[in-house]
Coordinates of C-alpha atoms (C1' of nucleotides) in Angstrom, one line a residue:
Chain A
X8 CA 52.7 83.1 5.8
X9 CA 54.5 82.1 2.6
X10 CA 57.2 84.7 1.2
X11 CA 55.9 84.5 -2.1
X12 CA 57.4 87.1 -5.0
X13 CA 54.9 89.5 -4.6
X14 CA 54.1 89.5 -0.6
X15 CA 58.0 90.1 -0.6
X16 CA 57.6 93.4 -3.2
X17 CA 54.9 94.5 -0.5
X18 CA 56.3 94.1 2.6
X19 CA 59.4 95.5 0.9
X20 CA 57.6 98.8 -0.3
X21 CA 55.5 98.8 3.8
X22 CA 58.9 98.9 5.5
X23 CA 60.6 101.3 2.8
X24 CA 58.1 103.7 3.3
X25 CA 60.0 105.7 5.9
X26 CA 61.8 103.3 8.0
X27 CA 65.8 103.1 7.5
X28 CA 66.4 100.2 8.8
X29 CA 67.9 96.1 7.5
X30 CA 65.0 95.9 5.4
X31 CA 65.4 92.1 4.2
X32 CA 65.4 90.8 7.8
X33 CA 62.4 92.8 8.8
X34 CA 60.6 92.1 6.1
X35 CA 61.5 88.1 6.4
X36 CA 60.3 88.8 10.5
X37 CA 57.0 90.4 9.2
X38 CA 56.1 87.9 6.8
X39 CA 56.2 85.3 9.1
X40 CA 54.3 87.1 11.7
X41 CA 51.5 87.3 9.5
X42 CA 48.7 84.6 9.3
X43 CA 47.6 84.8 5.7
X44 CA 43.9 84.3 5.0
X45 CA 42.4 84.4 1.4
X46 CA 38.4 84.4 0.6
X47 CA 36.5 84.4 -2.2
X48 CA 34.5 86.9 -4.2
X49 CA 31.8 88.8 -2.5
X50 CA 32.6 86.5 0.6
X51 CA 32.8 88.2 4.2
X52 CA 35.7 88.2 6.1
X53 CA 34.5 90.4 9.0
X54 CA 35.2 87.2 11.3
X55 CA 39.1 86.7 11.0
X56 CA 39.8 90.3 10.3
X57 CA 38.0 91.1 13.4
X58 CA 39.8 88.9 16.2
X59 CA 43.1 90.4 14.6
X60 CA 43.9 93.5 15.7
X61 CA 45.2 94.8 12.3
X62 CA 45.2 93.5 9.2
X63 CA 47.2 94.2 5.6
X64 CA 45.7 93.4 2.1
X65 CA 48.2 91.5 -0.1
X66 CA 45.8 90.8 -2.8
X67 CA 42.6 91.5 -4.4
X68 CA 40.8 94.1 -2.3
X69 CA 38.5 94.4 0.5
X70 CA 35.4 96.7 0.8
X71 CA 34.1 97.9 4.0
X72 CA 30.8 99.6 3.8
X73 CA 27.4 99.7 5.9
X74 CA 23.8 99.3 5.0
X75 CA 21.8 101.4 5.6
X76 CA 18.2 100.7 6.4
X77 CA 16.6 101.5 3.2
X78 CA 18.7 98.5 1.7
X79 CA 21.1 100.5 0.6
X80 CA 25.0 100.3 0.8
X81 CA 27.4 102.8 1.4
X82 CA 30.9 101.9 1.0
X83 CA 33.1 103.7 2.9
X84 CA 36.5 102.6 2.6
X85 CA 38.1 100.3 -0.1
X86 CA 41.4 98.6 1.2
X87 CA 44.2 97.6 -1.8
X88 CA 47.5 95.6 -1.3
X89 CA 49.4 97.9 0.7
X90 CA 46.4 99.0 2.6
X91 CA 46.0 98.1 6.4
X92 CA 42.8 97.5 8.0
X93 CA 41.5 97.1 11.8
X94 CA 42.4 100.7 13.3
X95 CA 39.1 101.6 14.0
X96 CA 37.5 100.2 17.4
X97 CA 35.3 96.9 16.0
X98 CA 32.2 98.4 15.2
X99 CA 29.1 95.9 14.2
X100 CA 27.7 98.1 11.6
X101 CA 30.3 97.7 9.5
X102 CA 31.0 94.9 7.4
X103 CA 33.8 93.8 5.3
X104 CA 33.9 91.7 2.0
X105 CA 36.5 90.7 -0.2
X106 CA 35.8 92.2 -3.6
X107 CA 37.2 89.8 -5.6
X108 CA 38.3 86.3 -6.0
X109 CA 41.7 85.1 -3.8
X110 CA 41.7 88.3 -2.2
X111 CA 44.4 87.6 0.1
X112 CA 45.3 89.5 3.7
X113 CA 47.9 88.9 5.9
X114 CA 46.5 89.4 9.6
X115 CA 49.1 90.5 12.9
X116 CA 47.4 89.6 16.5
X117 CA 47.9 92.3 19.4
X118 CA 50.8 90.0 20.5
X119 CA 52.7 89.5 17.1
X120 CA 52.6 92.8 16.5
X121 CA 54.2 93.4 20.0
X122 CA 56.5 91.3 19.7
X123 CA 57.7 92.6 15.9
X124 CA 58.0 95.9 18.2
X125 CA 60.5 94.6 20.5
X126 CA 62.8 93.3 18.1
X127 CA 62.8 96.5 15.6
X128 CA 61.1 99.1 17.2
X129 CA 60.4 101.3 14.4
X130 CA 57.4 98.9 13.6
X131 CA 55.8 100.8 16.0
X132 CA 56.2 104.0 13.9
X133 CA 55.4 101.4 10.8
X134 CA 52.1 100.9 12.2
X135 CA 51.5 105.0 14.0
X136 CA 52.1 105.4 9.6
X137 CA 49.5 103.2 8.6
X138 CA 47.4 104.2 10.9
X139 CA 47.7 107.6 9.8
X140 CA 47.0 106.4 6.1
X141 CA 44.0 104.9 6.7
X142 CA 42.7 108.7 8.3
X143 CA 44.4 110.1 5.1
X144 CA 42.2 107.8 3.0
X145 CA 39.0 108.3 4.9
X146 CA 39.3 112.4 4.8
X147 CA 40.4 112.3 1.3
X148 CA 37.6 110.2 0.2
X149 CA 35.3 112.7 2.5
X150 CA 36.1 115.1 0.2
X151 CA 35.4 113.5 -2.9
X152 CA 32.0 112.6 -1.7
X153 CA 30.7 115.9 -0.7
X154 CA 30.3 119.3 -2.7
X155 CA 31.1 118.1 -6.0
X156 CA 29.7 117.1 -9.0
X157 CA 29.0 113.4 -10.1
X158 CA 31.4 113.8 -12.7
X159 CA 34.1 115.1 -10.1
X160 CA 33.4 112.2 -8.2
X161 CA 34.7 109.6 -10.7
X162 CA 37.6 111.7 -12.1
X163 CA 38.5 112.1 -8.5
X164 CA 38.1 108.1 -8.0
X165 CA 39.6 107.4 -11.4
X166 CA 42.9 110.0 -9.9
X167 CA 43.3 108.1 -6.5
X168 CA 43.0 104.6 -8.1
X169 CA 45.8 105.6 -10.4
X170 CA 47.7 106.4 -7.4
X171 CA 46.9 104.1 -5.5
X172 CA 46.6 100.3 -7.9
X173 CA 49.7 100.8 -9.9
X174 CA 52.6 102.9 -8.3
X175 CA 54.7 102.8 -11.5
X176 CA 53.4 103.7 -14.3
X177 CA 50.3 105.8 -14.2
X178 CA 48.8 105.4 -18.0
X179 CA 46.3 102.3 -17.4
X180 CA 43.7 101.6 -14.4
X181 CA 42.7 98.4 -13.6
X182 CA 39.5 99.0 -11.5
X183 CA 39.3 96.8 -8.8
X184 CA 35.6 97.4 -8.3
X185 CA 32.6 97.1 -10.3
X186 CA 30.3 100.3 -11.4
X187 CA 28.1 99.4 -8.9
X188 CA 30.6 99.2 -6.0
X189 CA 32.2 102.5 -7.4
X190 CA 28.2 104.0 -7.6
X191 CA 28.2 102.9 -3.5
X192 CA 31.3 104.1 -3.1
X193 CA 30.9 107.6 -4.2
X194 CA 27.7 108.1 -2.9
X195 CA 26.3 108.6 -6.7
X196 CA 23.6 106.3 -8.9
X197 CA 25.1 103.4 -11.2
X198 CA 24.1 105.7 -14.3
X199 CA 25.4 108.7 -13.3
X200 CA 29.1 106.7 -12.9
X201 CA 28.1 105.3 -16.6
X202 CA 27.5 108.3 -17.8
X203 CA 30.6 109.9 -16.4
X204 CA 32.7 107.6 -17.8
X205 CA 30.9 108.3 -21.1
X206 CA 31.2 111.4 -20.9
X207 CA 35.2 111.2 -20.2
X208 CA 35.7 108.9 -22.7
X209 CA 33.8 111.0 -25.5
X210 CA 36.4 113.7 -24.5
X211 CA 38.5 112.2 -25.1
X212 CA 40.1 112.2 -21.9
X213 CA 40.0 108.5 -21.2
X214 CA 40.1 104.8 -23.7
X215 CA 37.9 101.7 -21.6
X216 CA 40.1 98.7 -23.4
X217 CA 37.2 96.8 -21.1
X218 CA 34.9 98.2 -18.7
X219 CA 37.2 97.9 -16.5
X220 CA 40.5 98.5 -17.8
X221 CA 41.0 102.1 -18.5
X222 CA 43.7 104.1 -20.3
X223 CA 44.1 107.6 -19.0
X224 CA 45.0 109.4 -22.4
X225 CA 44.9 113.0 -20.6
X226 CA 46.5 112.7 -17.2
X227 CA 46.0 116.7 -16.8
X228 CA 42.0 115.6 -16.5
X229 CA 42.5 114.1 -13.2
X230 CA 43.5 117.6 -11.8
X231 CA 40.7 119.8 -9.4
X232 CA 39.0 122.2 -10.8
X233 CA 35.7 121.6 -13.2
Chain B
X10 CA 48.8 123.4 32.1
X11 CA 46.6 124.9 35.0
X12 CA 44.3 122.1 36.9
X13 CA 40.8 124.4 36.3
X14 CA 38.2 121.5 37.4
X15 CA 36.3 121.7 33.6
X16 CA 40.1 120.0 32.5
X17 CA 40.4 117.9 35.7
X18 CA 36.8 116.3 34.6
X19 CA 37.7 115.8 31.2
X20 CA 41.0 114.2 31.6
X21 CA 39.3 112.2 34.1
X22 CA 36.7 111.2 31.8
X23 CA 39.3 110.0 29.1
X24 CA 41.4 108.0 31.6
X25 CA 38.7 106.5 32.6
X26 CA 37.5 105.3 29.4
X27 CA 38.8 102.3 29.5
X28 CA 41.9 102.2 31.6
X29 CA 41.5 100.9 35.3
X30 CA 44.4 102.1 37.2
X31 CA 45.2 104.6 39.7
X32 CA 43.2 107.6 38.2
X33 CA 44.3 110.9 40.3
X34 CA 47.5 110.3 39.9
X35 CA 47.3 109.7 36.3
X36 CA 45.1 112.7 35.3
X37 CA 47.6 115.2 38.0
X38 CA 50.3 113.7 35.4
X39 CA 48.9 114.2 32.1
X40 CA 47.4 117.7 33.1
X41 CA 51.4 118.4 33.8
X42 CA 52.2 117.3 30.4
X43 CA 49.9 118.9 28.9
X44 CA 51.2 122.5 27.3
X45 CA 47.3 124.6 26.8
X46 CA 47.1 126.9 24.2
X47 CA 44.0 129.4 23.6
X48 CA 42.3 130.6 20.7
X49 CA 39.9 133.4 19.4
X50 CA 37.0 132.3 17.2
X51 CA 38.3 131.8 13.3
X52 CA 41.8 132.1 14.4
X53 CA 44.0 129.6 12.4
X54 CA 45.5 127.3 14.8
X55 CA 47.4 125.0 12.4
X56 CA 51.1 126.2 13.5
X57 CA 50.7 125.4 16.8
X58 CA 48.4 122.1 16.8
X59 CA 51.1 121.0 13.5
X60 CA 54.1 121.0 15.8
X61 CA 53.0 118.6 18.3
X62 CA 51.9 115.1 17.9
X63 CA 48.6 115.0 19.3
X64 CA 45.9 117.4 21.0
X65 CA 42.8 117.3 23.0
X66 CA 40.4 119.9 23.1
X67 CA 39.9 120.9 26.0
X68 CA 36.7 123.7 25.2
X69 CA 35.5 125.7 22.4
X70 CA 36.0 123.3 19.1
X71 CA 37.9 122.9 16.7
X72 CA 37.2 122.6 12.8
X73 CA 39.8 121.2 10.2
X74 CA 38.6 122.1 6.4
X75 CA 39.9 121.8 2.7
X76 CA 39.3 125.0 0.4
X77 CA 38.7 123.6 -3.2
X78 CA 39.9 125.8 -5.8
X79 CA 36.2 127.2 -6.3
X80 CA 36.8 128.5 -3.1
X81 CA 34.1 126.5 -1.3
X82 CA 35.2 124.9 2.1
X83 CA 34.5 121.6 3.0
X84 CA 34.4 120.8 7.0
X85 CA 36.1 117.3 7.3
X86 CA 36.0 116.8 11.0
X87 CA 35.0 119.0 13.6
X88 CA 36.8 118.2 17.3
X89 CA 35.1 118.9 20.5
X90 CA 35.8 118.7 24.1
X91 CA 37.3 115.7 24.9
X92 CA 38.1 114.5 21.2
X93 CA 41.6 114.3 20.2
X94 CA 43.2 115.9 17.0
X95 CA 46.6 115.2 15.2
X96 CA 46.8 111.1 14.5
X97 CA 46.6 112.4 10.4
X98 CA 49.7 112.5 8.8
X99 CA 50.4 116.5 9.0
X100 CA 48.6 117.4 5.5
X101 CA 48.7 121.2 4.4
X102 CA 46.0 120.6 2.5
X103 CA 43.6 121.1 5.5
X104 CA 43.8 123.4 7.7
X105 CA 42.9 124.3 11.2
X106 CA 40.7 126.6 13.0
X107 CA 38.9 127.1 16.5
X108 CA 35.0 127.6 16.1
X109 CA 34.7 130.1 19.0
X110 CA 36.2 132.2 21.1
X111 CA 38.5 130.9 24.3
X112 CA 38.6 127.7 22.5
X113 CA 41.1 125.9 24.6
X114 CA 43.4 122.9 23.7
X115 CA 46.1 120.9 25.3
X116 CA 49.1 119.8 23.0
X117 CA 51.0 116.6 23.4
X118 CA 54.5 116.4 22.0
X119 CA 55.7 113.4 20.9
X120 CA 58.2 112.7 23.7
X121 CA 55.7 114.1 26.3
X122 CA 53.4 111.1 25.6
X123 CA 56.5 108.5 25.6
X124 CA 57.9 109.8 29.0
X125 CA 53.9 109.5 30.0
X126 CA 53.7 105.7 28.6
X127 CA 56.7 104.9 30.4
X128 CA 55.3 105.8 34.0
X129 CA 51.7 104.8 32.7
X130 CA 51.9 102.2 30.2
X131 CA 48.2 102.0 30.0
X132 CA 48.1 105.5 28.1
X133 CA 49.5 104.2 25.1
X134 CA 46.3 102.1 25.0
X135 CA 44.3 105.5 25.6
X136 CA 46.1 106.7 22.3
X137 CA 45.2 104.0 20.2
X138 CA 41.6 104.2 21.5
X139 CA 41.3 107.9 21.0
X140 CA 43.0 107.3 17.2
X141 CA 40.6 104.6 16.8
X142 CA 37.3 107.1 17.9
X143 CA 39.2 109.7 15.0
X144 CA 38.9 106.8 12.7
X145 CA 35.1 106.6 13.7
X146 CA 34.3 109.6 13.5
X147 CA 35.3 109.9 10.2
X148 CA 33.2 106.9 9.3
X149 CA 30.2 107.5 10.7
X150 CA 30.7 111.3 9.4
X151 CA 31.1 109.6 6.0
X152 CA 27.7 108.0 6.3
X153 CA 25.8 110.9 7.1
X154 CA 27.7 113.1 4.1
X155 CA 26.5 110.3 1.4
X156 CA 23.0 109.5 3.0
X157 CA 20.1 110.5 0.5
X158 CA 18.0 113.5 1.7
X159 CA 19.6 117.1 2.8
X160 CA 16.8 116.3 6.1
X161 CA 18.6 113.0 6.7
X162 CA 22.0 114.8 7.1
X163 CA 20.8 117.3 9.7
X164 CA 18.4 114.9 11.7
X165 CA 22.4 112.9 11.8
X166 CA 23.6 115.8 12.7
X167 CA 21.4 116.9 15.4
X168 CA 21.5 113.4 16.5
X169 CA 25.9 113.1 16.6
X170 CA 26.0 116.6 18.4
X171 CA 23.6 116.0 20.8
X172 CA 25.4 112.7 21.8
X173 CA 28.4 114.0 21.9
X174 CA 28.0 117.2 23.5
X175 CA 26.5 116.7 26.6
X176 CA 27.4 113.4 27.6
X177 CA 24.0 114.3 30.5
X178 CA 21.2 115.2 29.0
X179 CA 19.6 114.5 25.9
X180 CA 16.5 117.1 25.8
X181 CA 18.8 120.2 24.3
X182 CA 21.8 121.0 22.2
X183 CA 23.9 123.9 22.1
X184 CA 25.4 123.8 19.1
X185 CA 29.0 124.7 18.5
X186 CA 28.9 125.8 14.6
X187 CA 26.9 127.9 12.8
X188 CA 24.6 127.2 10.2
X189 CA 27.6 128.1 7.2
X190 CA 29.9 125.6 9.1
X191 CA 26.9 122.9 9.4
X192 CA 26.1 123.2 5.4
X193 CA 30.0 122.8 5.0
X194 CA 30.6 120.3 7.2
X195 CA 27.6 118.2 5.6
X196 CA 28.3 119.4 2.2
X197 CA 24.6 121.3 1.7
X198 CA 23.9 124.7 1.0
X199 CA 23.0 127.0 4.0
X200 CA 19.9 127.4 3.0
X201 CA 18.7 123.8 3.2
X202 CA 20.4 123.6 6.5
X203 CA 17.7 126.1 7.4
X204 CA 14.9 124.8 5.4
X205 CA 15.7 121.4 7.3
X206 CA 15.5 123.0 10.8
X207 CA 12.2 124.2 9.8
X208 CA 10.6 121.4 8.6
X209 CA 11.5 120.0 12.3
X210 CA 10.3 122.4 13.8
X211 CA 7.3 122.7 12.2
X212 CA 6.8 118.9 12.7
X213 CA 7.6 119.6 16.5
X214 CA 10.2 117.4 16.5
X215 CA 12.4 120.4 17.6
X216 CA 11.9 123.3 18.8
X217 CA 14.8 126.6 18.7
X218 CA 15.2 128.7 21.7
X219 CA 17.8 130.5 19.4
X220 CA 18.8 129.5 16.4
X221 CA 22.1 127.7 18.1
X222 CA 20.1 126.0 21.5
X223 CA 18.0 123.5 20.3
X224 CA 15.6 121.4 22.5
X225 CA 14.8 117.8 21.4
X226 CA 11.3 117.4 21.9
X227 CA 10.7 114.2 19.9
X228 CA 13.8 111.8 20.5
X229 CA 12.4 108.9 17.9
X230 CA 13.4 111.9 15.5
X231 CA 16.8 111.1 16.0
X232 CA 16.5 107.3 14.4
X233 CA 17.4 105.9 11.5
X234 CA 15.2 105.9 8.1
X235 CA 13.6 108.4 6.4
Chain C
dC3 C1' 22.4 78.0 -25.5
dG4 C1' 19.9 80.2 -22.1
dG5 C1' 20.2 83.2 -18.2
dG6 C1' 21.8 86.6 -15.3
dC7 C1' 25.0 90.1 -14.2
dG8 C1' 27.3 94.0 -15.4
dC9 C1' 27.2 98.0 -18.3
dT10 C1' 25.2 101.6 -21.2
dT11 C1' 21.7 104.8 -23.0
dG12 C1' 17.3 107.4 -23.1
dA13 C1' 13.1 109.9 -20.9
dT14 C1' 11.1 111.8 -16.9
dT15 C1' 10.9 113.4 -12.2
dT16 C1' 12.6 115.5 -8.2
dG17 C1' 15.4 117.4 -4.5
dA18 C1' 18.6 120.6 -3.6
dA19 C1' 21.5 124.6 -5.5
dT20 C1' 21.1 129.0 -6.8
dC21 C1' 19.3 133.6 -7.0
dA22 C1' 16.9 137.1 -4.5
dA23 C1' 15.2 139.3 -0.5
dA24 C1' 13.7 140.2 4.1
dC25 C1' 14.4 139.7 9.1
dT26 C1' 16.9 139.3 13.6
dG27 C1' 20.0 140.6 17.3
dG28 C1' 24.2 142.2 19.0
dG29 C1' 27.8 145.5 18.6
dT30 C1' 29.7 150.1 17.2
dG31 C1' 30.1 154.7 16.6
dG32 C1' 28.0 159.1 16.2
Chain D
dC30 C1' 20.6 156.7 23.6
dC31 C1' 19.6 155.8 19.1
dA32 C1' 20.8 154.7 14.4
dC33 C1' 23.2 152.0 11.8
dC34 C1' 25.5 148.0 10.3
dC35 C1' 26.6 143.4 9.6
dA36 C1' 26.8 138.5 10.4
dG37 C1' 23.7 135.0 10.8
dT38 C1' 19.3 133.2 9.7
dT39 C1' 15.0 132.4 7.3
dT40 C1' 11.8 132.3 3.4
dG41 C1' 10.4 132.3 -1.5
dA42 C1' 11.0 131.6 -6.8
dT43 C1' 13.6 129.5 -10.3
dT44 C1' 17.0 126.4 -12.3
dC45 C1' 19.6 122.4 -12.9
dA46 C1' 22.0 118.1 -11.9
dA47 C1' 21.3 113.6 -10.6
dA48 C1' 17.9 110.0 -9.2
dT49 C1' 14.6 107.2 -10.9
dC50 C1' 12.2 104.6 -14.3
dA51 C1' 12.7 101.9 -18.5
dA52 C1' 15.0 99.2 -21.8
dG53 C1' 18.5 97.1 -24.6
dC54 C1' 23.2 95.1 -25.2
dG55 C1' 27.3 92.1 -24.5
dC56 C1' 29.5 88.6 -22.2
dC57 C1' 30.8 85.3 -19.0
dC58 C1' 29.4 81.2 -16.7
dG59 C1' 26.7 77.4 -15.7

DNA sequence: CGGGCGCTTGATTTGAATCAAACTGGGTGG
DNA sequence: CCACCCAGTTTGATTCAAATCAAGCGCCCG
């Protein structure tokens, strides 16, 4: 994989997280472990991800969702650079799309990873924390989708994307997703996230400079509570 | 920990899951790592579970739960016999309880599982697979919480529990939660829970020898769709 | 310059929450 | 031993939030 500007920031901020260790030779040994693989909008990349045994977003973002019978489509986890993916046991009901155009993810065999291991061992504990992230962001999402109101819901999205997109400065969202992914994501109708957002805004709580660029003007909003 | 058989079987059953090597000796080992710790129904069991790594249930259950600040709880995950606990990063957000009474579970600290790895290197693969069933668990909880109909939710329900609780039989259920901890675990009001049970019943799909042992009298039931 | 996708708003319907109340069985104390 | 109590469960009546149905708008892309 190419050590491009940003892959560097990310590895960078992966191996930062709570390993003290040389971090620019690490991060030079990671990067070219990976085998980075980019896709399209809306395209599937359940095939490469899946004969990896893990797999880290760099770019763009990548939904992982099942449908159900009906037609419908429940997303239940949304991986952003940073994210890893492929800790669960392969499972055939799920299926996983790039959201948007050159999404990019870098993807670690078994063996690479092993071999990362040997030669800094704290990878291990690198990957025990990722692992324990992506169980973060699946009970943390749990609770967003049950008990509360439809308007809790996207505050509750709107809070975590802040988080989670930009790690700086927390004024302005980009959305990754559309309103209909976020509607599939939370579990809610496309209207009802529409009308949450109108709501918000009306408040005064929020500016959309577009649909999907949003400008949290009261950050205290994104508190619990009602 | 004490060999009692019900902790020889299920120690055998997770070694056997999907590691082929020299079982007995295996099981005799882990069982010796293993420090057991009891519980009384609703008592917290946070402080003990949070100081090791990881833990297996060995009977009872366990439930871990959010309170929001309305005071409603939310049942994220609920951890039975033979289900492991602990991969999370430690979170005091949720907490911790046992479900009923003699509700028994055997800690792993973090340096009891890497002396165990190092005898039996296979076990390190038996972690991963038990993180990777937390991770699935999760998932598939997550698409019962955001399916449409209240009914849906128990029929999954009913349907998880009875695979999962006797790994046997199919025909009945005992289940391990009451009908509070089933509406807060799928994020329903207790009375729907009921109202559910009784439109099963009523169908003779089900039928309740007490409210808590339920026989399955119509498998199909259990499928998917409405 | 269509055409379709993504987004928003309005009107109506509906499923589940809430409020209210009765029933069960097991356990406790008189 | 019985009366009582209480946690757990069930049923009914009412309310309300969100889904659904319907329609229009803006904009990017072909």
């Amino acid at each position: 994989m190419r050590e491009t500007p940003e892959c560097v920031e990310l590895f960078g901020r992966l191996l930062t997280r709570e390993i003290p260790y040389d971090e620019a030779e690490a991060r030079t040994a990671m990067i070219a472990a990976a085998r980075e693989t980019r896709w399209r909008r809306n395209q599937p990349c359940d095939a490469v991800v899946a004969r990896s045994s893990v797999a880290c977003v760099v770019a763009g973002a990548v939904r992982k969702f099942a449908l159900r019978p009906s037609g419908r489509r429940q997303i239940v986890d949304l991986i952003v650079p940073g994210d890893f993916l492929g800790f669960g046991r392969p499972d055939p009901a799920f299926l996983l799309e790039a959201v948007s155009n050159d999404t990019r993810v870098a993807c670690f065999t078994r063996d690479r990873i092993e071999r990362l291991t040997a030669r800094f061992p704290p990878v291990s504990t690198l990957m025990q924390s990722c692992a324990a992230d992506a169980i973060r962001r699946l009970e943390h999402h749990l609770l967003v989708q049950s008990r509360i109101t439809a308007r809790e819901k996207v505050r509750a999205y709107l809070a975590e994307m802040t988080r989670r997109m930009k790690p700086g400065r927390a004024e302005t969202v980009t959305l990754p997703i559309t309103r209909y992914d976020i509607a599939d994501h939370l579990g809610i109708a496309v209207e009802t996230v529409s009308r949450a957002m109108t709501v918000l805004r009306r408040r005064g709580s929020i500016a959309l400079r577009t649909p999907r660029d949003i400008e949290i003007r009261d950050p205290s909003m994104l508190a619990e509570g009602r």
